[in-house]
């Protein structure tokens, strides 16, 4: 018997949607029933691929009675108003990170969703990844003693990938603090129980041609006394995948020969308009889009997704989530606890959405959890700008059901 399908309306058919598209197509619990995007070519492709309705405006999609859940993957500055439009039409919401650009906006989203009686989930972030989830389970089991320290680092080419102008503007949610820090912050919060206490950080915008933060280093403390150090650089030099068996963030193998590709490709864009056109061409519906449509022919990555190197240090051993499982370093040996790759990439996101909408189970990555993540990310910026430690006051604990 086929499972009941969640009827998804997609707000924003751009890059984030293209990364979630294999999940939507391959998971039998999902039906794509509508899509909204200002680009006619994206709407035409969506209609052809899925036989679904399309809209030029998100508000019209949210009013569609056939839509049950709105997946929001529009540019960051639109997350809050798009979410409110969905919620006010009685739709559940799955919104890409960052949840919103400010804490007041996050709180408004929470309040309106609670009043409407609908679920608000923020994802994908890499805290959904199976190996990270399993590492959290091992920590909470107490088998290796109390968690004392987390070290996470990721070096990528993020800042030199083709961007629209607003993606290079911090005020509009551009740069690595809004785009990449939520991944690391959510991983450490999930592993450490959720409740951070303070942060001292430094963030840098090192290239005047890319005028937003491209790197940061942050030292967090938890309320329970544990600490965490996060380092991220998107300046396309060292690549952390070298430390991850040359497995890319997506879980697919990666060749070291791609070194320098991002900078070389960007050299072909003499101005902002050309750069934006290059990005649009490879997005869903563009002439160079390389993905598939509704045929389900997406190749499943052979490994789990990853977000660089992370080591969680407990009193009795270190735990390292990897694309193959969890490496465990205890007093006696170092060994891999392998984890099977799910049949659908990012299946964990749909599991949480399905359990919330169909099963009535409060999601882990709900509005309150995600507001706490945004508080931590915004505190990285504030600490860097003010040159001081920032206390955090809106943190929430990992739900008890996730700690079983």
Coordinates of C-alpha atoms in Angstrom, one line a residue:
X1 CA 0.0 0.0 0.0
X2 CA 1.4 3.4 -1.0
X3 CA 2.0 5.8 1.9
X4 CA 0.0 9.0 2.1
X5 CA 1.8 11.7 0.2
X6 CA 2.7 15.1 1.6
X7 CA 1.6 17.7 -1.1
X8 CA 4.5 20.1 -1.4
X9 CA 4.4 23.5 -3.0
X10 CA 7.9 24.9 -3.7
X11 CA 8.5 28.6 -3.2
X12 CA 11.7 29.4 -5.1
X13 CA 13.0 27.1 -7.9
X14 CA 16.6 28.1 -7.5
X15 CA 19.8 26.5 -6.3
X16 CA 18.6 25.3 -2.9
X17 CA 15.6 23.6 -4.5
X18 CA 17.9 21.8 -7.0
X19 CA 19.8 20.3 -4.0
X20 CA 16.5 19.1 -2.4
X21 CA 15.0 18.0 -5.7
X22 CA 16.4 14.4 -5.6
X23 CA 14.9 14.0 -2.1
X24 CA 11.5 15.2 -3.3
X25 CA 11.5 13.0 -6.4
X26 CA 12.9 9.8 -4.8
X27 CA 10.9 9.8 -1.5
X28 CA 7.6 8.1 -2.1
X29 CA 6.0 10.2 0.7
X30 CA 6.3 13.4 -1.4
X31 CA 4.2 14.8 -4.2
X32 CA 5.2 18.1 -5.8
X33 CA 2.0 19.8 -6.7
X34 CA 3.0 23.4 -7.3
X35 CA 5.9 25.7 -7.8
X36 CA 6.5 29.4 -7.6
X37 CA 9.3 31.4 -9.2
X38 CA 9.6 34.8 -11.0
X39 CA 11.6 33.1 -13.8
X40 CA 9.4 31.8 -16.6
X41 CA 11.9 29.2 -17.7
X42 CA 11.9 27.6 -14.2
X43 CA 8.1 27.5 -14.1
X44 CA 8.0 25.9 -17.5
X45 CA 10.5 23.3 -16.5
X46 CA 8.6 22.5 -13.3
X47 CA 5.3 22.2 -15.1
X48 CA 6.9 19.8 -17.7
X49 CA 8.7 17.7 -15.1
X50 CA 5.8 17.3 -12.6
X51 CA 2.6 18.2 -14.4
X52 CA 2.1 20.7 -11.6
X53 CA 0.7 24.2 -11.3
X54 CA 3.1 27.1 -11.3
X55 CA 2.9 30.6 -10.1
X56 CA 5.0 33.8 -10.5
X57 CA 4.2 34.9 -7.0
X58 CA 4.7 32.9 -3.7
X59 CA 1.5 34.4 -2.2
X60 CA -0.6 32.7 -5.0
X61 CA 1.1 29.4 -4.3
X62 CA 0.4 29.7 -0.6
X63 CA -3.3 30.2 -1.4
X64 CA -3.5 27.0 -3.5
X65 CA -5.9 24.6 -1.7
X66 CA -4.0 21.6 -3.1
X67 CA -0.8 22.6 -1.3
X68 CA -0.3 21.1 2.2
X69 CA 3.3 22.1 2.9
X70 CA 5.2 25.0 1.5
X71 CA 9.0 24.4 1.1
X72 CA 10.6 27.9 1.1
X73 CA 13.9 28.1 -0.8
X74 CA 13.7 31.8 -1.9
X75 CA 16.5 34.3 -1.3
X76 CA 17.1 34.7 2.4
X77 CA 15.5 38.1 2.8
X78 CA 12.2 36.6 1.7
X79 CA 12.1 33.7 4.1
X80 CA 10.1 35.5 6.8
X81 CA 7.4 37.1 4.6
X82 CA 7.0 33.9 2.5
X83 CA 6.7 31.8 5.7
X84 CA 4.0 34.1 7.0
X85 CA 2.1 33.9 3.8
X86 CA 2.1 30.1 4.0
X87 CA 1.2 29.9 7.6
X88 CA -1.7 32.4 7.3
X89 CA -3.1 30.1 4.6
X90 CA -2.9 27.2 7.0
X91 CA 0.1 25.5 5.4
X92 CA 2.9 23.7 7.2
X93 CA 6.3 25.2 6.4
X94 CA 9.7 23.7 5.6
X95 CA 12.1 26.7 5.2
X96 CA 15.7 26.6 4.2
X97 CA 18.3 28.0 6.6
X98 CA 18.9 30.7 7.6
X99 CA 15.5 30.8 9.2
X100 CA 15.4 34.6 8.9
X101 CA 17.8 37.6 9.0
X102 CA 16.9 38.7 12.5
X103 CA 15.7 37.3 15.8
X104 CA 12.5 39.4 15.8
X105 CA 11.6 38.0 12.4
X106 CA 12.3 34.4 13.7
X107 CA 10.0 35.0 16.7
X108 CA 7.3 36.4 14.5
X109 CA 7.4 33.2 12.4
X110 CA 7.2 31.1 15.5
X111 CA 4.3 33.0 17.0
X112 CA 2.2 33.0 13.9
X113 CA 2.8 29.3 13.2
X114 CA 1.9 28.4 16.8
X115 CA -1.3 30.5 16.6
X116 CA -2.2 28.8 13.3
X117 CA -1.5 25.3 14.6
X118 CA 0.9 24.4 11.8
X119 CA 4.4 23.0 12.0
X120 CA 7.5 25.1 11.2
X121 CA 10.7 23.2 10.4
X122 CA 14.0 24.7 9.3
X123 CA 16.3 22.6 7.1
X124 CA 18.3 21.2 5.5
X125 CA 21.3 21.6 7.8
X126 CA 24.0 19.0 8.3
X127 CA 22.7 18.3 11.8
X128 CA 20.2 16.1 10.0
X129 CA 23.0 13.9 8.7
X130 CA 22.9 10.3 9.9
X131 CA 26.5 10.2 11.2
X132 CA 26.0 13.4 13.2
X133 CA 22.8 12.0 14.6
X134 CA 24.5 8.8 15.6
X135 CA 27.4 10.6 17.2
X136 CA 24.8 12.5 19.3
X137 CA 23.2 9.2 20.3
X138 CA 26.6 7.8 21.4
X139 CA 27.3 11.0 23.4
X140 CA 23.9 10.9 25.2
X141 CA 24.3 7.2 26.0
X142 CA 27.1 8.1 28.4
X143 CA 29.2 5.3 27.1
X144 CA 32.2 7.5 26.7
X145 CA 31.6 9.9 29.6
X146 CA 30.6 13.5 29.5
X147 CA 31.2 15.6 26.4
X148 CA 33.9 18.1 27.0
X149 CA 34.9 19.7 23.7
X150 CA 34.0 19.9 20.0
X151 CA 36.3 21.0 17.3
X152 CA 34.9 21.6 13.8
X153 CA 36.5 23.0 10.7
X154 CA 35.6 23.3 7.0
X155 CA 37.5 25.0 4.2
X156 CA 35.7 25.3 0.8
X157 CA 35.4 27.5 -2.3
X158 CA 32.1 29.0 -1.1
X159 CA 32.8 32.7 -1.6
X160 CA 33.9 32.3 -5.2
X161 CA 30.9 30.4 -6.5
X162 CA 28.7 32.4 -8.9
X163 CA 26.5 34.8 -6.9
X164 CA 23.8 37.3 -7.3
X165 CA 24.7 40.8 -5.9
X166 CA 22.6 40.3 -2.7
X167 CA 24.5 37.1 -1.9
X168 CA 27.6 39.2 -1.4
X169 CA 25.7 41.6 1.0
X170 CA 25.7 40.7 4.7
X171 CA 22.6 42.9 5.1
X172 CA 20.7 40.7 2.7
X173 CA 21.8 37.5 4.3
X174 CA 24.9 36.9 2.2
X175 CA 28.2 35.5 3.2
X176 CA 29.3 32.5 5.2
X177 CA 27.7 33.5 8.6
X178 CA 24.2 33.2 7.2
X179 CA 24.9 30.4 4.7
X180 CA 27.4 28.1 6.3
X181 CA 27.6 28.8 10.1
X182 CA 24.1 27.4 10.7
X183 CA 25.4 24.0 9.6
X184 CA 28.3 24.0 12.1
X185 CA 26.3 25.6 14.9
X186 CA 23.4 23.1 14.6
X187 CA 25.8 20.2 14.6
X188 CA 27.5 21.3 17.8
X189 CA 24.2 22.2 19.5
X190 CA 22.8 18.8 18.6
X191 CA 25.9 17.0 19.9
X192 CA 26.2 19.2 23.0
X193 CA 22.5 19.3 24.1
X194 CA 21.5 22.6 22.5
X195 CA 22.2 25.2 25.2
X196 CA 25.1 27.4 24.3
X197 CA 26.2 30.1 26.8
X198 CA 28.5 32.5 25.0
X199 CA 30.8 33.1 22.0
X200 CA 33.9 35.0 21.2
X201 CA 34.5 35.2 17.5
X202 CA 36.4 36.8 14.6
X203 CA 34.9 37.0 11.1
X204 CA 36.6 38.3 8.0
X205 CA 35.8 39.7 4.6
X206 CA 39.3 39.4 3.0
X207 CA 38.5 40.2 -0.6
X208 CA 37.1 43.6 -1.5
X209 CA 35.6 42.2 -4.7
X210 CA 33.5 39.8 -2.6
X211 CA 32.4 42.3 0.1
X212 CA 30.9 40.0 2.7
X213 CA 32.2 37.6 5.3
X214 CA 34.1 34.7 3.8
X215 CA 35.6 33.2 7.0
X216 CA 35.1 33.0 10.7
X217 CA 36.6 31.4 13.8
X218 CA 34.4 31.1 16.9
X219 CA 34.9 29.8 20.4
X220 CA 31.6 28.7 22.1
X221 CA 30.9 27.7 25.6
X222 CA 27.9 25.5 26.7
X223 CA 25.9 26.0 29.8
X224 CA 27.2 22.6 31.1
X225 CA 30.8 23.8 30.8
X226 CA 31.8 22.1 27.5
X227 CA 33.3 24.2 24.8
X228 CA 33.4 24.2 21.0
X229 CA 35.7 25.8 18.4
X230 CA 34.3 26.4 14.9
X231 CA 36.5 27.4 11.9
X232 CA 35.2 28.1 8.4
X233 CA 36.9 29.5 5.3
X234 CA 35.3 29.8 1.9
X235 CA 38.3 31.4 0.2
X236 CA 39.1 28.5 -2.2
X237 CA 42.5 27.6 -1.0
X238 CA 42.8 24.6 1.3
X239 CA 40.0 22.1 0.9
X240 CA 38.9 20.1 4.0
X241 CA 37.7 17.3 1.7
X242 CA 41.4 16.3 1.7
X243 CA 40.9 15.3 5.3
X244 CA 37.6 13.5 4.5
X245 CA 38.9 10.9 2.0
X246 CA 38.1 13.2 -0.9
X247 CA 34.4 12.8 -0.3
X248 CA 32.5 16.0 -1.1
X249 CA 29.8 17.6 1.0
X250 CA 27.2 15.9 -1.1
X251 CA 28.5 12.4 -0.3
X252 CA 29.9 11.9 -3.8
X253 CA 33.6 11.2 -4.6
X254 CA 35.7 14.3 -5.4
X255 CA 38.9 14.7 -7.4
X256 CA 41.7 16.8 -6.1
X257 CA 42.2 17.9 -9.7
X258 CA 39.3 20.4 -9.3
X259 CA 41.6 22.7 -7.3
X260 CA 41.2 26.3 -8.4
X261 CA 38.1 25.7 -10.6
X262 CA 35.9 28.1 -8.7
X263 CA 38.3 31.0 -9.1
X264 CA 39.0 30.2 -12.8
X265 CA 35.3 30.0 -13.6
X266 CA 34.6 33.3 -11.9
X267 CA 37.3 35.0 -13.9
X268 CA 35.0 34.6 -16.9
X269 CA 32.5 37.0 -15.2
X270 CA 33.7 40.6 -15.7
X271 CA 30.8 42.2 -13.9
X272 CA 27.9 41.4 -11.5
X273 CA 25.3 41.0 -14.2
X274 CA 27.4 38.4 -16.0
X275 CA 28.1 36.5 -12.8
X276 CA 24.4 36.5 -12.0
X277 CA 23.6 35.2 -15.5
X278 CA 26.2 32.4 -15.1
X279 CA 24.4 31.3 -11.9
X280 CA 21.0 31.5 -13.5
X281 CA 22.1 29.4 -16.4
X282 CA 23.0 26.4 -14.2
X283 CA 19.9 26.8 -11.9
X284 CA 16.8 24.8 -12.4
X285 CA 15.2 25.7 -15.7
X286 CA 18.4 27.3 -17.0
X287 CA 20.0 26.2 -20.3
X288 CA 23.0 24.6 -18.4
X289 CA 21.0 22.9 -15.6
X290 CA 22.5 19.5 -15.2
X291 CA 19.9 17.9 -13.0
X292 CA 17.0 15.6 -13.8
X293 CA 13.3 16.0 -13.5
X294 CA 10.5 13.7 -12.5
X295 CA 12.0 10.5 -13.9
X296 CA 13.7 9.5 -10.7
X297 CA 17.0 8.9 -12.4
X298 CA 19.1 10.8 -9.8
X299 CA 22.2 9.0 -8.8
X300 CA 22.3 8.2 -5.1
X301 CA 25.6 9.4 -3.6
X302 CA 27.5 6.4 -2.3
X303 CA 28.3 8.0 1.0
X304 CA 26.7 10.2 3.6
X305 CA 26.8 13.9 3.3
X306 CA 29.4 15.7 5.4
X307 CA 30.4 19.2 6.5
X308 CA 34.1 19.1 6.9
X309 CA 36.0 17.7 9.9
X310 CA 34.3 17.5 13.3
X311 CA 35.7 15.8 16.5
X312 CA 33.6 15.5 19.6
X313 CA 35.8 14.8 22.7
X314 CA 34.3 13.0 25.6
X315 CA 36.0 12.0 28.9
X316 CA 36.5 8.4 27.6
X317 CA 37.1 8.9 23.9
X318 CA 36.7 11.0 20.7
X319 CA 33.9 10.6 18.2
X320 CA 34.2 11.8 14.6
X321 CA 31.2 11.7 12.2
X322 CA 32.3 10.8 8.7
X323 CA 30.7 10.1 5.4
X324 CA 31.0 6.4 6.1
X325 CA 29.7 6.3 9.7
X326 CA 31.2 7.3 13.1
X327 CA 34.9 6.9 13.9
X328 CA 35.3 6.0 17.6
X329 CA 38.6 6.5 19.4
X330 CA 38.4 5.0 22.9
X331 CA 41.0 3.9 25.3
X332 CA 41.7 0.6 23.5
X333 CA 41.2 1.1 19.8
X334 CA 40.1 3.3 16.9
X335 CA 37.3 1.8 14.9
X336 CA 34.6 2.8 12.4
X337 CA 30.9 2.2 13.3
X338 CA 29.6 2.0 9.7
X339 CA 26.2 3.4 8.9
X340 CA 24.2 2.4 5.8
X341 CA 23.5 5.2 3.4
X342 CA 19.8 6.0 3.2
X343 CA 18.0 5.2 -0.1
X344 CA 17.0 8.8 -0.5
X345 CA 19.5 11.6 0.0
X346 CA 18.5 13.9 2.9
X347 CA 15.8 11.4 3.8
X348 CA 16.1 12.5 7.4
X349 CA 14.6 15.9 6.5
X350 CA 11.5 14.2 5.2
X351 CA 11.3 11.8 8.2
X352 CA 11.1 14.8 10.5
X353 CA 8.5 16.6 8.3
X354 CA 6.4 13.4 7.9
X355 CA 6.5 12.7 11.6
X356 CA 5.4 16.2 12.3
X357 CA 2.6 16.6 9.8
X358 CA 1.3 13.0 9.7
X359 CA 2.3 11.8 13.2
X360 CA 1.8 15.0 15.2
X361 CA 5.4 14.7 16.6
X362 CA 7.0 18.0 17.5
X363 CA 10.1 18.3 15.2
X364 CA 13.6 18.8 16.6
X365 CA 14.4 21.5 14.1
X366 CA 11.4 23.6 15.0
X367 CA 11.2 27.4 15.2
X368 CA 12.5 27.7 18.7
X369 CA 15.5 25.5 18.0
X370 CA 16.3 27.4 14.8
X371 CA 15.9 30.8 16.5
X372 CA 18.6 29.6 19.0
X373 CA 20.8 28.7 16.1
X374 CA 20.3 32.1 14.5
X375 CA 21.1 33.8 17.8
X376 CA 24.4 32.0 17.9
X377 CA 25.2 32.9 14.2
X378 CA 24.3 36.5 14.7
X379 CA 26.4 36.6 17.8
X380 CA 29.5 35.5 15.7
X381 CA 29.0 38.7 13.7
X382 CA 28.4 40.9 16.7
X383 CA 31.4 39.5 18.6
X384 CA 33.6 40.1 15.7
X385 CA 32.4 43.6 15.2
X386 CA 32.5 44.6 18.9
X387 CA 35.7 42.7 19.8
X388 CA 34.2 41.0 22.9
X389 CA 32.5 37.9 24.2
X390 CA 28.7 37.8 23.6
X391 CA 26.4 36.1 26.1
X392 CA 23.5 34.0 24.6
X393 CA 20.1 34.1 26.2
X394 CA 17.6 32.4 23.9
X395 CA 19.0 28.9 23.7
X396 CA 16.9 25.8 24.0
X397 CA 17.7 22.3 25.0
X398 CA 17.6 19.4 22.6
X399 CA 14.1 17.9 22.9
X400 CA 13.9 14.9 25.3
X401 CA 12.6 12.6 22.6
X402 CA 15.7 13.2 20.6
X403 CA 17.8 12.3 23.6
X404 CA 16.4 8.9 24.1

